[in-house]
């Protein structure tokens, strides 16, 4: 199997990469997270993902930009019942499409490591995209290693964020002031 692993950030990639490496699965990673705002944070997470990719000696494809205006417009709510469903759909659509067009036989995502994400909704989105593009979705419940992955990230000095990624999740974070201060 030639797998394309969508990665939302460096810390969340650590445990899934460990699993793939120990199972001898050949994979590259894809950065596609236009949901992350502001741009400072988008860049910070990308830089950290590059470190995580380098740590394992894995190729990282980088796609997309920071789409803050689109998110603020909330036009996506005409199609999706929540921002998170749109967020999963947008990222999994790109991942499955990119995997298919670039010769991979399967795709997956590091979103499956987080106990804070809507695990079943992510699976559903991935299954839909697998069918749409005619490519396998590789499922693994990486949540078993969430803490281990976070500890691995800390051990190699990765930045570990305190909010999910979008401007709304930043607004809702108990650490908002601290986070904004870290961006100045
Ligand atoms: S909370 Fe997280 S998953 Fe939901 S829309 Fe924001 S960035 Fe996406």
PDB file of C-alpha atoms and ligand atoms in Angstrom:
ATOM      1  CA  UNK A   1       0.000   0.000   0.000  1.00  0.00           C
ATOM      2  CA  UNK A   2       1.158   3.545  -0.843  1.00  0.00           C
ATOM      3  CA  UNK A   3      -0.610   5.728   1.664  1.00  0.00           C
ATOM      4  CA  UNK A   4      -1.199   9.481   1.750  1.00  0.00           C
ATOM      5  CA  UNK A   5      -1.629  10.643   5.331  1.00  0.00           C
ATOM      6  CA  UNK A   6      -3.402  13.958   5.733  1.00  0.00           C
ATOM      7  CA  UNK A   7      -1.807  15.722   8.703  1.00  0.00           C
ATOM      8  CA  UNK A   8      -3.490  18.493  10.688  1.00  0.00           C
ATOM      9  CA  UNK A   9      -0.350  19.332  12.707  1.00  0.00           C
ATOM     10  CA  UNK A  10       2.975  17.945  13.897  1.00  0.00           C
ATOM     11  CA  UNK A  11       1.908  16.654  17.339  1.00  0.00           C
ATOM     12  CA  UNK A  12      -1.140  14.796  15.974  1.00  0.00           C
ATOM     13  CA  UNK A  13       1.043  13.174  13.319  1.00  0.00           C
ATOM     14  CA  UNK A  14       3.461  11.592  15.787  1.00  0.00           C
ATOM     15  CA  UNK A  15       1.494   8.535  16.912  1.00  0.00           C
ATOM     16  CA  UNK A  16      -0.057   7.729  13.503  1.00  0.00           C
ATOM     17  CA  UNK A  17       3.428   7.897  11.997  1.00  0.00           C
ATOM     18  CA  UNK A  18       4.714   5.557  14.672  1.00  0.00           C
ATOM     19  CA  UNK A  19       1.956   3.044  13.808  1.00  0.00           C
ATOM     20  CA  UNK A  20       2.599   3.282  10.067  1.00  0.00           C
ATOM     21  CA  UNK A  21       6.340   2.931  10.540  1.00  0.00           C
ATOM     22  CA  UNK A  22       6.035  -0.092  12.817  1.00  0.00           C
ATOM     23  CA  UNK A  23       3.564  -1.715  10.381  1.00  0.00           C
ATOM     24  CA  UNK A  24       6.004  -1.059   7.508  1.00  0.00           C
ATOM     25  CA  UNK A  25       3.405   0.923   5.567  1.00  0.00           C
ATOM     26  CA  UNK A  26       4.912   3.205   2.964  1.00  0.00           C
ATOM     27  CA  UNK A  27       3.460   6.714   3.254  1.00  0.00           C
ATOM     28  CA  UNK A  28       3.870  10.415   2.550  1.00  0.00           C
ATOM     29  CA  UNK A  29       2.052  13.229   4.310  1.00  0.00           C
ATOM     30  CA  UNK A  30      -0.169  16.034   3.059  1.00  0.00           C
ATOM     31  CA  UNK A  31      -0.624  19.438   4.659  1.00  0.00           C
ATOM     32  CA  UNK A  32      -4.002  20.879   3.669  1.00  0.00           C
ATOM     33  CA  UNK A  33      -5.640  22.846   6.477  1.00  0.00           C
ATOM     34  CA  UNK A  34      -7.224  26.106   5.244  1.00  0.00           C
ATOM     35  CA  UNK A  35      -9.295  26.049   8.440  1.00  0.00           C
ATOM     36  CA  UNK A  36      -6.399  27.192  10.612  1.00  0.00           C
ATOM     37  CA  UNK A  37      -6.395  30.868  11.564  1.00  0.00           C
ATOM     38  CA  UNK A  38      -4.910  33.365  11.885  1.00  0.00           C
ATOM     39  CA  UNK A  39      -2.152  33.121   9.316  1.00  0.00           C
ATOM     40  CA  UNK A  40       0.533  33.276  11.998  1.00  0.00           C
ATOM     41  CA  UNK A  41      -0.886  30.051  13.459  1.00  0.00           C
ATOM     42  CA  UNK A  42      -1.283  28.455  10.041  1.00  0.00           C
ATOM     43  CA  UNK A  43       2.440  28.992   9.440  1.00  0.00           C
ATOM     44  CA  UNK A  44       3.430  27.905  12.927  1.00  0.00           C
ATOM     45  CA  UNK A  45       1.631  24.563  12.591  1.00  0.00           C
ATOM     46  CA  UNK A  46       3.063  23.982   9.142  1.00  0.00           C
ATOM     47  CA  UNK A  47       6.608  24.620  10.346  1.00  0.00           C
ATOM     48  CA  UNK A  48       6.060  22.117  13.170  1.00  0.00           C
ATOM     49  CA  UNK A  49       4.651  19.520  10.822  1.00  0.00           C
ATOM     50  CA  UNK A  50       7.784  19.857   8.695  1.00  0.00           C
ATOM     51  CA  UNK A  51       9.803  19.032  11.826  1.00  0.00           C
ATOM     52  CA  UNK A  52       7.618  15.968  12.485  1.00  0.00           C
ATOM     53  CA  UNK A  53       8.036  14.817   8.866  1.00  0.00           C
ATOM     54  CA  UNK A  54      11.808  15.313   9.098  1.00  0.00           C
ATOM     55  CA  UNK A  55      11.874  13.386  12.362  1.00  0.00           C
ATOM     56  CA  UNK A  56      10.559  10.312  10.550  1.00  0.00           C
ATOM     57  CA  UNK A  57      12.281  11.079   7.224  1.00  0.00           C
ATOM     58  CA  UNK A  58       8.973  11.341   5.385  1.00  0.00           C
ATOM     59  CA  UNK A  59       7.991  13.437   2.372  1.00  0.00           C
ATOM     60  CA  UNK A  60       5.495  16.233   3.052  1.00  0.00           C
ATOM     61  CA  UNK A  61       3.281  17.694   0.316  1.00  0.00           C
ATOM     62  CA  UNK A  62       2.050  21.206   1.089  1.00  0.00           C
ATOM     63  CA  UNK A  63      -1.204  22.455  -0.415  1.00  0.00           C
ATOM     64  CA  UNK A  64      -3.674  25.271   0.197  1.00  0.00           C
ATOM     65  CA  UNK A  65      -3.632  28.577   1.983  1.00  0.00           C
ATOM     66  CA  UNK A  66      -5.155  30.227   5.022  1.00  0.00           C
ATOM     67  CA  UNK A  67      -8.814  30.995   4.104  1.00  0.00           C
ATOM     68  CA  UNK A  68      -9.892  33.317   6.904  1.00  0.00           C
ATOM     69  CA  UNK A  69     -12.371  35.409   4.867  1.00  0.00           C
ATOM     70  CA  UNK A  70     -14.223  32.327   3.620  1.00  0.00           C
ATOM     71  CA  UNK A  71     -14.643  31.120   7.191  1.00  0.00           C
ATOM     72  CA  UNK A  72     -15.852  34.448   8.455  1.00  0.00           C
ATOM     73  CA  UNK A  73     -18.498  34.565   5.684  1.00  0.00           C
ATOM     74  CA  UNK A  74     -20.111  31.335   6.998  1.00  0.00           C
ATOM     75  CA  UNK A  75     -21.584  30.664   3.535  1.00  0.00           C
ATOM     76  CA  UNK A  76     -20.755  26.982   4.017  1.00  0.00           C
ATOM     77  CA  UNK A  77     -23.623  26.703   6.493  1.00  0.00           C
ATOM     78  CA  UNK A  78     -25.951  26.665   3.485  1.00  0.00           C
ATOM     79  CA  UNK A  79     -24.577  23.207   2.686  1.00  0.00           C
ATOM     80  CA  UNK A  80     -23.393  21.808   6.026  1.00  0.00           C
ATOM     81  CA  UNK A  81     -25.131  21.613   9.374  1.00  0.00           C
ATOM     82  CA  UNK A  82     -22.003  22.632  11.268  1.00  0.00           C
ATOM     83  CA  UNK A  83     -18.639  24.196  10.633  1.00  0.00           C
ATOM     84  CA  UNK A  84     -16.837  21.015  11.727  1.00  0.00           C
ATOM     85  CA  UNK A  85     -18.646  18.864   9.166  1.00  0.00           C
ATOM     86  CA  UNK A  86     -17.629  21.312   6.451  1.00  0.00           C
ATOM     87  CA  UNK A  87     -14.099  21.372   7.825  1.00  0.00           C
ATOM     88  CA  UNK A  88     -13.764  17.569   7.636  1.00  0.00           C
ATOM     89  CA  UNK A  89     -15.429  17.428   4.229  1.00  0.00           C
ATOM     90  CA  UNK A  90     -13.179  20.092   2.719  1.00  0.00           C
ATOM     91  CA  UNK A  91      -9.983  18.507   3.977  1.00  0.00           C
ATOM     92  CA  UNK A  92     -10.904  14.901   3.210  1.00  0.00           C
ATOM     93  CA  UNK A  93     -12.111  15.824  -0.265  1.00  0.00           C
ATOM     94  CA  UNK A  94      -8.745  17.347  -1.099  1.00  0.00           C
ATOM     95  CA  UNK A  95      -6.852  14.460   0.484  1.00  0.00           C
ATOM     96  CA  UNK A  96      -8.699  11.710  -1.379  1.00  0.00           C
ATOM     97  CA  UNK A  97      -8.493  13.652  -4.662  1.00  0.00           C
ATOM     98  CA  UNK A  98      -4.799  14.402  -4.233  1.00  0.00           C
ATOM     99  CA  UNK A  99      -4.075  10.777  -3.337  1.00  0.00           C
ATOM    100  CA  UNK A 100      -5.927   9.479  -6.378  1.00  0.00           C
ATOM    101  CA  UNK A 101      -4.326  11.939  -8.787  1.00  0.00           C
ATOM    102  CA  UNK A 102      -0.825  11.319  -7.479  1.00  0.00           C
ATOM    103  CA  UNK A 103      -0.666   7.532  -7.566  1.00  0.00           C
ATOM    104  CA  UNK A 104      -1.395   6.605  -3.943  1.00  0.00           C
ATOM    105  CA  UNK A 105      -3.506   3.532  -3.271  1.00  0.00           C
ATOM    106  CA  UNK A 106      -5.068   4.758  -0.007  1.00  0.00           C
ATOM    107  CA  UNK A 107      -5.456   7.783   2.238  1.00  0.00           C
ATOM    108  CA  UNK A 108      -5.994   8.480   5.908  1.00  0.00           C
ATOM    109  CA  UNK A 109      -5.834  11.387   8.356  1.00  0.00           C
ATOM    110  CA  UNK A 110      -4.237  12.296  11.662  1.00  0.00           C
ATOM    111  CA  UNK A 111      -7.610  13.737  12.690  1.00  0.00           C
ATOM    112  CA  UNK A 112      -8.359  10.147  13.756  1.00  0.00           C
ATOM    113  CA  UNK A 113      -5.904  10.461  16.656  1.00  0.00           C
ATOM    114  CA  UNK A 114      -7.774  13.153  18.556  1.00  0.00           C
ATOM    115  CA  UNK A 115     -10.328  12.318  21.247  1.00  0.00           C
ATOM    116  CA  UNK A 116     -11.532  15.922  20.857  1.00  0.00           C
ATOM    117  CA  UNK A 117     -12.660  15.508  17.244  1.00  0.00           C
ATOM    118  CA  UNK A 118     -15.912  13.972  15.985  1.00  0.00           C
ATOM    119  CA  UNK A 119     -14.417  10.582  15.188  1.00  0.00           C
ATOM    120  CA  UNK A 120     -17.495   9.035  13.563  1.00  0.00           C
ATOM    121  CA  UNK A 121     -18.103  12.114  11.395  1.00  0.00           C
ATOM    122  CA  UNK A 122     -14.506  11.975  10.159  1.00  0.00           C
ATOM    123  CA  UNK A 123     -14.913   8.295   9.258  1.00  0.00           C
ATOM    124  CA  UNK A 124     -18.123   9.064   7.396  1.00  0.00           C
ATOM    125  CA  UNK A 125     -16.499  11.898   5.484  1.00  0.00           C
ATOM    126  CA  UNK A 126     -13.522   9.684   4.550  1.00  0.00           C
ATOM    127  CA  UNK A 127     -15.778   6.862   3.373  1.00  0.00           C
ATOM    128  CA  UNK A 128     -17.748   9.250   1.166  1.00  0.00           C
ATOM    129  CA  UNK A 129     -14.579  10.627  -0.393  1.00  0.00           C
ATOM    130  CA  UNK A 130     -13.147   7.144  -0.896  1.00  0.00           C
ATOM    131  CA  UNK A 131     -16.220   6.246  -2.909  1.00  0.00           C
ATOM    132  CA  UNK A 132     -16.255   9.543  -4.793  1.00  0.00           C
ATOM    133  CA  UNK A 133     -12.645   9.215  -5.981  1.00  0.00           C
ATOM    134  CA  UNK A 134     -12.362   5.410  -6.123  1.00  0.00           C
ATOM    135  CA  UNK A 135      -9.579   5.050  -3.575  1.00  0.00           C
ATOM    136  CA  UNK A 136      -9.198   3.082  -0.354  1.00  0.00           C
ATOM    137  CA  UNK A 137      -9.676   4.758   3.020  1.00  0.00           C
ATOM    138  CA  UNK A 138      -7.227   3.317   5.532  1.00  0.00           C
ATOM    139  CA  UNK A 139      -8.924   3.340   8.932  1.00  0.00           C
ATOM    140  CA  UNK A 140      -7.100   2.994  12.228  1.00  0.00           C
ATOM    141  CA  UNK A 141      -8.318   4.195  15.599  1.00  0.00           C
ATOM    142  CA  UNK A 142      -5.216   6.177  16.489  1.00  0.00           C
ATOM    143  CA  UNK A 143      -6.918   7.585  19.611  1.00  0.00           C
ATOM    144  CA  UNK A 144      -5.330   4.793  21.655  1.00  0.00           C
ATOM    145  CA  UNK A 145      -2.022   6.662  21.263  1.00  0.00           C
ATOM    146  CA  UNK A 146      -3.113  10.271  21.610  1.00  0.00           C
ATOM    147  CA  UNK A 147      -1.246  10.899  24.889  1.00  0.00           C
ATOM    148  CA  UNK A 148       1.785   8.968  23.729  1.00  0.00           C
ATOM    149  CA  UNK A 149       1.887  11.061  20.559  1.00  0.00           C
ATOM    150  CA  UNK A 150       1.631  14.306  22.510  1.00  0.00           C
ATOM    151  CA  UNK A 151       4.492  13.171  24.752  1.00  0.00           C
ATOM    152  CA  UNK A 152       6.579  12.268  21.715  1.00  0.00           C
ATOM    153  CA  UNK A 153       5.888  15.751  20.304  1.00  0.00           C
ATOM    154  CA  UNK A 154       6.971  17.359  23.561  1.00  0.00           C
ATOM    155  CA  UNK A 155      10.144  15.278  23.637  1.00  0.00           C
ATOM    156  CA  UNK A 156      11.270  16.551  20.244  1.00  0.00           C
ATOM    157  CA  UNK A 157      10.298  20.142  21.070  1.00  0.00           C
ATOM    158  CA  UNK A 158       7.222  20.574  18.868  1.00  0.00           C
ATOM    159  CA  UNK A 159       4.787  23.407  19.502  1.00  0.00           C
ATOM    160  CA  UNK A 160       1.512  21.987  20.897  1.00  0.00           C
ATOM    161  CA  UNK A 161      -1.485  24.219  20.205  1.00  0.00           C
ATOM    162  CA  UNK A 162      -4.279  24.967  22.658  1.00  0.00           C
ATOM    163  CA  UNK A 163      -7.174  25.324  20.209  1.00  0.00           C
ATOM    164  CA  UNK A 164      -8.503  23.269  17.342  1.00  0.00           C
ATOM    165  CA  UNK A 165      -7.669  25.696  14.551  1.00  0.00           C
ATOM    166  CA  UNK A 166     -10.458  27.917  13.220  1.00  0.00           C
ATOM    167  CA  UNK A 167     -11.198  31.454  14.394  1.00  0.00           C
ATOM    168  CA  UNK A 168     -14.307  30.213  16.202  1.00  0.00           C
ATOM    169  CA  UNK A 169     -12.384  27.628  18.194  1.00  0.00           C
ATOM    170  CA  UNK A 170      -9.860  30.321  19.084  1.00  0.00           C
ATOM    171  CA  UNK A 171     -12.685  32.524  20.350  1.00  0.00           C
ATOM    172  CA  UNK A 172     -14.049  29.648  22.429  1.00  0.00           C
ATOM    173  CA  UNK A 173     -10.696  28.697  23.952  1.00  0.00           C
ATOM    174  CA  UNK A 174     -10.106  29.320  27.663  1.00  0.00           C
ATOM    175  CA  UNK A 175      -6.573  30.247  26.682  1.00  0.00           C
ATOM    176  CA  UNK A 176      -7.499  32.847  24.048  1.00  0.00           C
ATOM    177  CA  UNK A 177      -5.576  35.749  25.590  1.00  0.00           C
ATOM    178  CA  UNK A 178      -2.493  33.641  26.166  1.00  0.00           C
ATOM    179  CA  UNK A 179      -2.652  32.282  22.617  1.00  0.00           C
ATOM    180  CA  UNK A 180      -2.989  35.742  21.085  1.00  0.00           C
ATOM    181  CA  UNK A 181      -0.070  36.955  23.169  1.00  0.00           C
ATOM    182  CA  UNK A 182       2.073  34.101  21.854  1.00  0.00           C
ATOM    183  CA  UNK A 183       1.470  35.421  18.333  1.00  0.00           C
ATOM    184  CA  UNK A 184       2.954  38.858  18.949  1.00  0.00           C
TER     185      UNK A 184
HETATM  186  S1  LIG B   1     -13.383  23.409  15.660  1.00  0.00           S
HETATM  187 FE1  LIG B   1     -11.741  22.334  14.570  1.00  0.00          FE
HETATM  188  S2  LIG B   1     -12.765  20.792  13.295  1.00  0.00           S
HETATM  189 FE2  LIG B   1     -14.308  22.290  13.926  1.00  0.00          FE
HETATM  190  S3  LIG B   1     -14.333  23.794  12.287  1.00  0.00           S
HETATM  191 FE3  LIG B   1     -12.915  24.571  13.804  1.00  0.00          FE
HETATM  192  S4  LIG B   1     -10.917  23.811  13.103  1.00  0.00           S
HETATM  193 FE4  LIG B   1     -12.459  22.618  12.026  1.00  0.00          FE
END
